[in-house]
Amino acid sequence: MDKMKITYEAMLGLFAEMVLDEAIQKYQSEQLNVAIDKALAAGDEDTFYSLTKQLNELQKD
């Protein structure tokens, strides 16, 4: 029974880590999208390309 409890706790820990990672990635994507919109509104082409590159890299993971 102890082996089963350890396995359950390990799985629960992995699941919690996955949920947290997904939440962080979603937050970062949202922040980058806001910054991209601001760069577009300001006509800042260099910042726009830099931020879109960052967003693309984040979405690959």
mmCIF file of C-alpha atoms in Angstrom:
data_model
loop_
_atom_site.group_PDB
_atom_site.id
_atom_site.type_symbol
_atom_site.label_atom_id
_atom_site.label_comp_id
_atom_site.label_asym_id
_atom_site.label_seq_id
_atom_site.Cartn_x
_atom_site.Cartn_y
_atom_site.Cartn_z
ATOM 1 C CA MET A 1 0.000 0.000 0.000
ATOM 2 C CA ASP A 2 2.871 2.397 0.736
ATOM 3 C CA LYS A 3 4.269 1.880 -2.750
ATOM 4 C CA MET A 4 0.920 2.850 -4.218
ATOM 5 C CA LYS A 5 0.763 5.999 -2.066
ATOM 6 C CA ILE A 6 4.264 7.042 -3.141
ATOM 7 C CA THR A 7 3.365 6.506 -6.801
ATOM 8 C CA TYR A 8 0.137 8.502 -6.386
ATOM 9 C CA GLU A 9 1.979 11.373 -4.701
ATOM 10 C CA ALA A 10 4.619 11.412 -7.431
ATOM 11 C CA MET A 11 1.961 11.499 -10.143
ATOM 12 C CA LEU A 12 0.101 14.247 -8.313
ATOM 13 C CA GLY A 13 3.317 16.252 -8.046
ATOM 14 C CA LEU A 14 4.020 15.858 -11.766
ATOM 15 C CA PHE A 15 0.491 16.927 -12.620
ATOM 16 C CA ALA A 16 0.780 20.011 -10.406
ATOM 17 C CA GLU A 17 4.055 20.916 -12.098
ATOM 18 C CA MET A 18 2.472 20.550 -15.543
ATOM 19 C CA VAL A 19 -0.457 22.787 -14.579
ATOM 20 C CA LEU A 20 1.913 25.413 -13.183
ATOM 21 C CA ASP A 21 4.123 25.317 -16.282
ATOM 22 C CA GLU A 22 1.092 25.761 -18.516
ATOM 23 C CA ALA A 23 -0.170 28.700 -16.443
ATOM 24 C CA ILE A 24 3.227 30.414 -16.602
ATOM 25 C CA GLN A 25 3.447 29.906 -20.366
ATOM 26 C CA LYS A 26 -0.063 31.302 -20.838
ATOM 27 C CA TYR A 27 0.768 34.357 -18.721
ATOM 28 C CA GLN A 28 3.991 35.002 -20.622
ATOM 29 C CA SER A 29 2.174 34.655 -23.949
ATOM 30 C CA GLU A 30 -0.462 37.144 -22.858
ATOM 31 C CA GLN A 31 2.193 39.629 -21.731
ATOM 32 C CA LEU A 32 4.068 39.285 -25.008
ATOM 33 C CA ASN A 33 0.861 39.785 -26.991
ATOM 34 C CA VAL A 34 0.138 43.006 -25.088
ATOM 35 C CA ALA A 35 3.685 44.236 -25.735
ATOM 36 C CA ILE A 36 3.408 43.275 -29.418
ATOM 37 C CA ASP A 37 0.174 45.263 -29.707
ATOM 38 C CA LYS A 38 1.867 48.277 -28.122
ATOM 39 C CA ALA A 39 4.832 48.001 -30.480
ATOM 40 C CA LEU A 40 2.459 47.843 -33.451
ATOM 41 C CA ALA A 41 0.518 50.866 -32.226
ATOM 42 C CA ALA A 42 3.765 52.794 -31.772
ATOM 43 C CA GLY A 43 5.105 51.706 -35.149
ATOM 44 C CA ASP A 44 8.185 50.192 -33.505
ATOM 45 C CA GLU A 45 9.157 47.577 -36.061
ATOM 46 C CA ASP A 46 12.314 46.360 -34.307
ATOM 47 C CA THR A 47 10.516 45.727 -31.014
ATOM 48 C CA PHE A 48 7.641 44.071 -32.861
ATOM 49 C CA TYR A 49 9.961 41.591 -34.589
ATOM 50 C CA SER A 50 11.898 40.935 -31.401
ATOM 51 C CA LEU A 51 8.750 40.249 -29.388
ATOM 52 C CA THR A 52 7.158 38.065 -32.052
ATOM 53 C CA LYS A 53 10.353 36.013 -32.173
ATOM 54 C CA GLN A 54 10.158 35.574 -28.391
ATOM 55 C CA LEU A 55 6.494 34.564 -28.645
ATOM 56 C CA ASN A 56 7.267 32.013 -31.359
ATOM 57 C CA GLU A 57 10.058 30.510 -29.254
ATOM 58 C CA LEU A 58 7.775 30.314 -26.233
ATOM 59 C CA GLN A 59 5.081 28.552 -28.235
ATOM 60 C CA LYS A 60 7.545 25.936 -29.548
ATOM 61 C CA ASP A 61 8.049 24.543 -26.050
#
